[in-house]
Short mmCIF file of C-alpha atoms in Angstrom, two decimals:
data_model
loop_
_atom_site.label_atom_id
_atom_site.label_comp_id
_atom_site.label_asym_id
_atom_site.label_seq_id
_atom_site.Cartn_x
_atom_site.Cartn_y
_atom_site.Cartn_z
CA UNK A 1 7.11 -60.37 -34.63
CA UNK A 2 11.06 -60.10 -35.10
CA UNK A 3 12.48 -63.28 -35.22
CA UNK A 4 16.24 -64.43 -34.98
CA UNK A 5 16.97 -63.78 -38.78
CA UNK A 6 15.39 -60.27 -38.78
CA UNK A 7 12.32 -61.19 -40.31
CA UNK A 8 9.58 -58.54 -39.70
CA UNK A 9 6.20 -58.56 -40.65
CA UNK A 10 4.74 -57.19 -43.99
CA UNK A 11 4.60 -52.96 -43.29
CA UNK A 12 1.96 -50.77 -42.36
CA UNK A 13 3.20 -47.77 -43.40
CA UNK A 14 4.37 -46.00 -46.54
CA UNK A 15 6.07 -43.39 -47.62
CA UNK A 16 5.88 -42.93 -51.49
CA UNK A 17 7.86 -40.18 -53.07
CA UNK A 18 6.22 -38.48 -55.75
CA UNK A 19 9.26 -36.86 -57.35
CA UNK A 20 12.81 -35.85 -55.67
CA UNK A 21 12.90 -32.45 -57.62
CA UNK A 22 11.84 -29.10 -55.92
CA UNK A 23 11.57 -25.30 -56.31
CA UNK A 24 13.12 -24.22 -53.71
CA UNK A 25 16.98 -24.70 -53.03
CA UNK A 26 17.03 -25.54 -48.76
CA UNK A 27 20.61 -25.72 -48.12
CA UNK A 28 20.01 -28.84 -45.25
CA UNK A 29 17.93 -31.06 -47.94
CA UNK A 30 19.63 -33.32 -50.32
CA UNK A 31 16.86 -32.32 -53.59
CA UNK A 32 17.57 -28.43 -52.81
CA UNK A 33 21.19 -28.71 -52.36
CA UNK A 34 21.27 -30.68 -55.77
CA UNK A 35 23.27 -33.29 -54.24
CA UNK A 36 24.46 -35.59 -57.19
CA UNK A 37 24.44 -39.28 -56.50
CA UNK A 38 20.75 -40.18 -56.91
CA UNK A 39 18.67 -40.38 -60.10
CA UNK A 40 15.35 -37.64 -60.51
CA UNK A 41 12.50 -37.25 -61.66
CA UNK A 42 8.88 -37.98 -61.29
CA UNK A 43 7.07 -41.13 -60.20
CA UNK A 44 4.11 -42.28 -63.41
CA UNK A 45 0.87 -42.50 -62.62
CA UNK A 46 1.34 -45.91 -63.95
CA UNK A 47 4.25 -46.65 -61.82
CA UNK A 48 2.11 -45.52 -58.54
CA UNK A 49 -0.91 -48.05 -59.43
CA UNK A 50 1.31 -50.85 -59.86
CA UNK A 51 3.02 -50.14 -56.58
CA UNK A 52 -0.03 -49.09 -55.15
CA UNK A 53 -1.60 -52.50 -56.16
CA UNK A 54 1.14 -54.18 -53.76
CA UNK A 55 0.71 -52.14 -51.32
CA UNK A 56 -2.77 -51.94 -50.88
CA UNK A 57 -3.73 -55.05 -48.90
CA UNK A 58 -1.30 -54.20 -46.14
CA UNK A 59 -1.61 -50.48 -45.59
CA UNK A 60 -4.54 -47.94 -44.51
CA UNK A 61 -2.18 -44.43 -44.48
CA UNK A 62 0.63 -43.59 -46.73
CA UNK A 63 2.86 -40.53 -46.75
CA UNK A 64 2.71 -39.51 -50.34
CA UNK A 65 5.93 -37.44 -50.05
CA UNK A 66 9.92 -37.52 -49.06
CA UNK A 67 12.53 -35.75 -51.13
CA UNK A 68 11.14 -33.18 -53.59
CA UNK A 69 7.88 -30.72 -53.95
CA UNK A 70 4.48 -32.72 -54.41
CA UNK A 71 2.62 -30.33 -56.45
CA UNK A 72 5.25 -30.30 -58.72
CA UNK A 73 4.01 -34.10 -60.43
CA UNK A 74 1.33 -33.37 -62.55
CA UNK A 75 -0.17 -36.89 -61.65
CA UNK A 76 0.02 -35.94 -57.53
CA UNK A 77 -3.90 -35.68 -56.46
CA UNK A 78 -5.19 -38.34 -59.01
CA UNK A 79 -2.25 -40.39 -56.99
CA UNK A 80 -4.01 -39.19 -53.11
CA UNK A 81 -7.13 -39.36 -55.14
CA UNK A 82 -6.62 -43.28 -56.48
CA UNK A 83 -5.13 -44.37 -52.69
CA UNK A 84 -8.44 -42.86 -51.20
CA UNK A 85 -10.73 -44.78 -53.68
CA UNK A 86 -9.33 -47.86 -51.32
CA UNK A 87 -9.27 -46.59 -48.30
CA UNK A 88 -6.32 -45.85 -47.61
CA UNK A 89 -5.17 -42.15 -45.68
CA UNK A 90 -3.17 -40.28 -47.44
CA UNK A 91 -0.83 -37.27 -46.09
CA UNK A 92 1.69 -34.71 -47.80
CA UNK A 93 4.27 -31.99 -46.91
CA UNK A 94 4.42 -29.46 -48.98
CA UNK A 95 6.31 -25.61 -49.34
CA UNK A 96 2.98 -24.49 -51.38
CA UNK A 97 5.14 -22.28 -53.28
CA UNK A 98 5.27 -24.97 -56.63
CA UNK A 99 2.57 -22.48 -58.30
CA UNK A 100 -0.21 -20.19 -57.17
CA UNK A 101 -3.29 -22.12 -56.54
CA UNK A 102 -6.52 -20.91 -57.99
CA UNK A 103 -10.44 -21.76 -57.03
CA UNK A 104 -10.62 -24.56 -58.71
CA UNK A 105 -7.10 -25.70 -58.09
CA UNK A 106 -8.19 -25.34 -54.67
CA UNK A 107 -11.32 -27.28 -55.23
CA UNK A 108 -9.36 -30.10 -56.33
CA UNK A 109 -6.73 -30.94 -53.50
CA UNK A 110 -10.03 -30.18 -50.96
CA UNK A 111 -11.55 -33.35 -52.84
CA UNK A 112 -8.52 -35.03 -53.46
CA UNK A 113 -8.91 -37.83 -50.63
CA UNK A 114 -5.87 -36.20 -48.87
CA UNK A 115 -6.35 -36.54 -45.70
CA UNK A 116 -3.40 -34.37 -43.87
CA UNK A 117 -1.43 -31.42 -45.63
CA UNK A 118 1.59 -29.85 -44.12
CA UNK A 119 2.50 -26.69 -45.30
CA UNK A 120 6.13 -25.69 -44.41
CA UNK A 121 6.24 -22.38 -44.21
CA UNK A 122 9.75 -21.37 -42.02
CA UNK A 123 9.13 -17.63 -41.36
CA UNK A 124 6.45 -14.65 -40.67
CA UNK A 125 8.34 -12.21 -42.82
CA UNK A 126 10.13 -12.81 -46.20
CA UNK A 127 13.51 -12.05 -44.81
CA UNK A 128 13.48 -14.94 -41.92
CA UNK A 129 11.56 -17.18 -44.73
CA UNK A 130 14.14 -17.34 -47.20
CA UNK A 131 17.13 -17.69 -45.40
CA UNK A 132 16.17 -21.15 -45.64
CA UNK A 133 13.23 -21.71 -47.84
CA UNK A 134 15.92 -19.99 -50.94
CA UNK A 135 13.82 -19.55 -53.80
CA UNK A 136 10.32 -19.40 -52.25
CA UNK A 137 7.62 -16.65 -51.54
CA UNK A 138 5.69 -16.38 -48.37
CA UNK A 139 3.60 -14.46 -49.68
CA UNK A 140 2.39 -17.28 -52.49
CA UNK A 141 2.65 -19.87 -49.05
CA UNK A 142 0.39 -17.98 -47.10
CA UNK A 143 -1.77 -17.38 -49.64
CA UNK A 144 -2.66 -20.70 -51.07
CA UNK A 145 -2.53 -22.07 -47.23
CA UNK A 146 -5.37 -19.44 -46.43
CA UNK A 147 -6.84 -20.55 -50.15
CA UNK A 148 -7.32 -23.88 -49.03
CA UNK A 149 -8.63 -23.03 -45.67
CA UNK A 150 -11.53 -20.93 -47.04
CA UNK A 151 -11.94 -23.63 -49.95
CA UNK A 152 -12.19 -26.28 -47.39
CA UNK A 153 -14.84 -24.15 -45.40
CA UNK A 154 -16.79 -23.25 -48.32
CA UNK A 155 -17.19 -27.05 -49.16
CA UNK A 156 -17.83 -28.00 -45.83
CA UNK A 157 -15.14 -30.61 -45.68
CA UNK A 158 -13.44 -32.59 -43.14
CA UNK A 159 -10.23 -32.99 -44.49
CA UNK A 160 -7.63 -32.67 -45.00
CA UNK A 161 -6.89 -31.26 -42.07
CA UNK A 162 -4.00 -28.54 -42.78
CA UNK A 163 -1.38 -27.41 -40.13
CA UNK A 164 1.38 -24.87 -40.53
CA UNK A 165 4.72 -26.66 -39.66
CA UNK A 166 7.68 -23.68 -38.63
CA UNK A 167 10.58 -25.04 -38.06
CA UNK A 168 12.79 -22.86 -35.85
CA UNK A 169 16.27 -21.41 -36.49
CA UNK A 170 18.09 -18.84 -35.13
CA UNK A 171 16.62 -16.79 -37.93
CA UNK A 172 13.27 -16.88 -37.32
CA UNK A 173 12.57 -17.87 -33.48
CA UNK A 174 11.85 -14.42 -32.89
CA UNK A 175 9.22 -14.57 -35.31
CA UNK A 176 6.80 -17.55 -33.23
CA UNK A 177 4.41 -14.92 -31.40
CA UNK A 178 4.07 -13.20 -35.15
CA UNK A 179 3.31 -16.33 -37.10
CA UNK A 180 0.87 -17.46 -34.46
CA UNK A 181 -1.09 -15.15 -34.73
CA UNK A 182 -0.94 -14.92 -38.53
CA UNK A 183 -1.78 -18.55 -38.71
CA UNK A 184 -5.45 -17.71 -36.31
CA UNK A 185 -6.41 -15.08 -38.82
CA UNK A 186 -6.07 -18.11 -41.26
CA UNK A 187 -7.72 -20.28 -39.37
CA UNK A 188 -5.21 -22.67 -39.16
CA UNK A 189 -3.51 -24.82 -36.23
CA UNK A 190 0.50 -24.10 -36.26
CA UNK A 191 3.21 -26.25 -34.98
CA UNK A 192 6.94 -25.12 -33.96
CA UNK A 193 9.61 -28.11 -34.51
CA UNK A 194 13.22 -27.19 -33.65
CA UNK A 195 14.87 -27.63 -37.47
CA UNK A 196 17.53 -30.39 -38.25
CA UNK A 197 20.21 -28.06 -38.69
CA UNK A 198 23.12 -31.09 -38.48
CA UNK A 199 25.48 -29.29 -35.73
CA UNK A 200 25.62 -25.62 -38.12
CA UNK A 201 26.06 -23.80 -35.35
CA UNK A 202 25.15 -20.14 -37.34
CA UNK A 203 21.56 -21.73 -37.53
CA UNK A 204 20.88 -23.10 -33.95
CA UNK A 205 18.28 -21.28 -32.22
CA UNK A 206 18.40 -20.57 -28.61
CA UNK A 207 16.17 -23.40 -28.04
CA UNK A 208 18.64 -25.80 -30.01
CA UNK A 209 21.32 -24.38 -27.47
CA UNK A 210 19.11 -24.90 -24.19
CA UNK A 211 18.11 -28.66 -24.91
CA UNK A 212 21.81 -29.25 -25.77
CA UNK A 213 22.42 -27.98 -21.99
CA UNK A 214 20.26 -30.34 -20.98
CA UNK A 215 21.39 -33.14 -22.47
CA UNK A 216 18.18 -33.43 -24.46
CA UNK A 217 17.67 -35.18 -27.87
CA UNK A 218 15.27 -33.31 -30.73
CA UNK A 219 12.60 -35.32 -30.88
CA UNK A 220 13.53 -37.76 -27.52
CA UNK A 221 9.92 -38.60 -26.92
CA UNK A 222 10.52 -40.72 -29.69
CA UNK A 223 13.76 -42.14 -28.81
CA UNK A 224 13.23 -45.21 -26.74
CA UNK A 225 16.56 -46.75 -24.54
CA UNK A 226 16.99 -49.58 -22.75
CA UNK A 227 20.55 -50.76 -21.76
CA UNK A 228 22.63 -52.91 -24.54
CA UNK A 229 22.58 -56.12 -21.77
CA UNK A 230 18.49 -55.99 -21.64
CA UNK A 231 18.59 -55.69 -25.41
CA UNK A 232 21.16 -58.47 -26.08
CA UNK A 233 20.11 -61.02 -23.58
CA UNK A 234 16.23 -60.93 -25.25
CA UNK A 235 15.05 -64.16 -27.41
CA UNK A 236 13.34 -63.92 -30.66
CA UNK A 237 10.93 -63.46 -31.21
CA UNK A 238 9.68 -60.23 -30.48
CA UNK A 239 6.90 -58.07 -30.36
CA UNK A 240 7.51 -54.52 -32.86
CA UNK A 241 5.61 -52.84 -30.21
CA UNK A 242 8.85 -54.00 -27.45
CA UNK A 243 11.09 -52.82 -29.87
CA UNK A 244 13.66 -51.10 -28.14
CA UNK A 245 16.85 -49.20 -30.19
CA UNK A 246 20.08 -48.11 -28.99
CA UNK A 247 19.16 -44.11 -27.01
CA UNK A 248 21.85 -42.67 -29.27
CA UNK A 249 20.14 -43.61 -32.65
CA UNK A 250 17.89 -41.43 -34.36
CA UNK A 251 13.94 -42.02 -34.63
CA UNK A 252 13.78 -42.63 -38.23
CA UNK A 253 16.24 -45.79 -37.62
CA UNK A 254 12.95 -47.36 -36.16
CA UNK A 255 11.86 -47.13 -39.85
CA UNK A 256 13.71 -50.40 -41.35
CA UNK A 257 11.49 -52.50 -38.88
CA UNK A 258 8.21 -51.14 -40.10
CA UNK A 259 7.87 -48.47 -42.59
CA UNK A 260 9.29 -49.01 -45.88
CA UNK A 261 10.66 -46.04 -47.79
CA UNK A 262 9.66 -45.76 -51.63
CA UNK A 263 11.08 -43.46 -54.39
CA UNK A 264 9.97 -41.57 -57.49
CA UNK A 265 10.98 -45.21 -59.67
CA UNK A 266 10.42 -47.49 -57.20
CA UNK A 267 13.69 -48.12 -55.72
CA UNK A 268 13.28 -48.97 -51.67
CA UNK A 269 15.43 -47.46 -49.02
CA UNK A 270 15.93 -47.73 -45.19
CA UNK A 271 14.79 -44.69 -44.14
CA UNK A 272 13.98 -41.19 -45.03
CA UNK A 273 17.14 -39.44 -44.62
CA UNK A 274 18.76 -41.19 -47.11
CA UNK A 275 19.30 -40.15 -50.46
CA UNK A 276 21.74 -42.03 -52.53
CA UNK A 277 21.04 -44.59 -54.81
CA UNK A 278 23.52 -46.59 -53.02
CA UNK A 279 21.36 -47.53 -49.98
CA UNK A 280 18.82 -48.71 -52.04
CA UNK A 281 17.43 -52.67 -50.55
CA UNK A 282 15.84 -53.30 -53.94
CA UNK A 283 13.23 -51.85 -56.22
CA UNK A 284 9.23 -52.29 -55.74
CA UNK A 285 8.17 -52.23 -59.50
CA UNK A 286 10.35 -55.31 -60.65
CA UNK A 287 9.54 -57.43 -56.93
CA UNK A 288 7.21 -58.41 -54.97
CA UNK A 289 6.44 -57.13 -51.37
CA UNK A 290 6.37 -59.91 -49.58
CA UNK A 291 10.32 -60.65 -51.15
CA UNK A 292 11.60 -57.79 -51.14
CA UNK A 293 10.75 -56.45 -47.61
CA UNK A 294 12.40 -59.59 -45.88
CA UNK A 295 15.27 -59.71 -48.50
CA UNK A 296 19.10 -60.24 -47.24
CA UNK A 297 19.50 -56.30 -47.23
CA UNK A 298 16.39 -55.46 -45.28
CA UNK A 299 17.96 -58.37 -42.67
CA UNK A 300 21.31 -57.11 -42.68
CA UNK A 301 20.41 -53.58 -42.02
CA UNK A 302 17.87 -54.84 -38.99
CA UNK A 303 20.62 -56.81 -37.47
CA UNK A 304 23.15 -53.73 -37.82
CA UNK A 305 20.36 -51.02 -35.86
CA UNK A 306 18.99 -53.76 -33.30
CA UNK A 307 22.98 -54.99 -32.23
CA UNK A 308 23.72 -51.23 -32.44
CA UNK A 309 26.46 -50.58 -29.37
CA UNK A 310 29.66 -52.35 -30.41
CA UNK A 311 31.50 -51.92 -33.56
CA UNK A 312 30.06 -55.01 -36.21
CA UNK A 313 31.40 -56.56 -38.75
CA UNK A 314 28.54 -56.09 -41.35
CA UNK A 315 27.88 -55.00 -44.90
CA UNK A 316 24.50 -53.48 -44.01
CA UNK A 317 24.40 -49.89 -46.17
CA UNK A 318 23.23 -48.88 -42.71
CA UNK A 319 26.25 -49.78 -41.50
CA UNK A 320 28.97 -48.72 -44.40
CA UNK A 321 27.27 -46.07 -46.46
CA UNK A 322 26.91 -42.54 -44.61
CA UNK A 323 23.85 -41.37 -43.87
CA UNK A 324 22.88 -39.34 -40.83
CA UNK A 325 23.76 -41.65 -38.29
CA UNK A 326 27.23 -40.68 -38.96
CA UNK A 327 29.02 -43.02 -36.40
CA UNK A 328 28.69 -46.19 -36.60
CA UNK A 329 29.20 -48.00 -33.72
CA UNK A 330 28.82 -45.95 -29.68
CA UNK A 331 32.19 -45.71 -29.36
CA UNK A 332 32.35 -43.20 -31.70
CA UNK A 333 30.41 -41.28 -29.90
#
């Protein structure tokens, strides 16, 4: 339950960055741009048992990745393999470009404990791939994608279950019918997302243009209204599963309320989009959960998203740091 000082209950979920530093150079990602104003580097194995130890009695699924290439930390599937010793779920995103995987590479993210891999592979020829994925190789992608497939087969393993994730542009939407089928001769599910491309109009597809027609968010499904009276005129407490956000902010602002957001040295933030050591709420390896998630930053940037509408007077980083909400009250809007 929320109550009227923004108190939430202790998270579920988790997403734990491994490292912010990646191969590849995406020019709409904060790591690939190189985007000074946040320190990098790789999270310890020590660091991720002591946050793991905090973590632990709260959560059955973390997302062991944000800003940065997993397979790049040397430390990555005795991390997945440590959080599966207790239970817990574990997912990742990754380019699988960081190296070319061999058999008993293979062997070892197959018996990891992952549980969920996403491999981000933006293209079914090299040309439409790097436009945005600068730097990488499809041909290493597809390669230790189908690797893992066959690996997973041989072993006769359940997980983790491994999807192809193509986000469309206007560079590569052309390309769907191609990549479908190339991801059924691996053997693999594939899923087409429209890409965050942050109102570049060179890189909007035609399917960016037609739900802009329409008047339709990216991702509205997950979206959820309700008018600012209904919102305003609730008492506290209230359930997280009535929680109901301004229409006009994005998904991930949802996050605040019951995700927490960790980084490579254990510094906390909002949400996933941000990237600045200036948003950080506190860090994880010198405080406790249970302080730190209800601390007077964590409050003031609930109170900021839930009385979203108006213009407030509040020195939530939500609220005065820019992030991808880029207006700050409706009326900006």
């Amino acid at each position: 339950m929320i109550d009227r000082e923004y108190n939430c209950p202790l998270p579920t979920k988790f997403f734990i960055e491994s490292g912010n530093i990646c191969n590849l150079r995406c020019p709409f990602c904060g790591t690939g741009l190189r985007r000074e104003g946040f320190a990098r580097g790789f999270m310890s194995l020590g660091d991720f048992k002591v946050i793991l130890a905090k973590i632990a009695p709260y959560t059955k699924h973390i997302s062991l990745y944000n800003y940065g290439e997993p397979f790049l930390n040397k430390n990555f599937l005795e991390m997945a393999s440590l959080a599966s010793s207790q239970g817990i779920a574990c997912a990742t995103h990754s380019n699988l470009t960081a190296y070319r995987f061999d058999d008993l590479t293979a062997e070892k993210v197959i018996r990891s404990g992952l549980t969920f891999i996403s491999a981000s592979i933006d293209g079914a020829s090299q040309e439409s791939y790097g436009r945005y994925r600068i730097g990488g190789s499809l041909e290493i992608a597809l390669a230790n994608l189908r690797l893992l497939q066959q690996t997973k087969a041989r072993l006769n393993s359940a997980t983790p279950e491994l999807v192809w994730k193509f986000l469309l542009n206007a560079f590569n939407e052309h390309e769907q019918e191609k990549a479908q089928e190339m991801a059924d001769s691996i053997g693999v599910p594939i899923e087409f997302h429209l890409m965050d491309v942050w109102g570049n109009e060179d890189w909007k597809s035609s399917l960016h243009r037609e739900r802009e027609v329409w008047g339709l968010e990216r991702d509205e499904s997950r979206i959820v209204g309700g008018d600012e009276k209904w919102r305003r005129n609730r008492d506290f407490p209230i359930a997280l599963s009535d929680l109901r956000l301004h229409p006009q902010l994005h998904y991930w602002c949802e996050q605040p309320f019951d995700a927490m957001v960790i980084n490579w040295n254990g510094e906390v933030f909002p949400c996933v989009t941000t990237c600045n050591d200036s948003f950080s709420l506190g860090n994880l390896l010198s405080s406790e959960l249970e302080t730190l998630w209800n601390n007077c930053k964590y409050r003031a940037c609930r109170k900021f998203l839930y009385n979203y509408g108006p213009e407030q007077d509040s020195d939530a980083v939500c609220a005065t740091l820019e992030c991808e909400l880029k207006q700050k009250s409706s009326k900006c809007i």
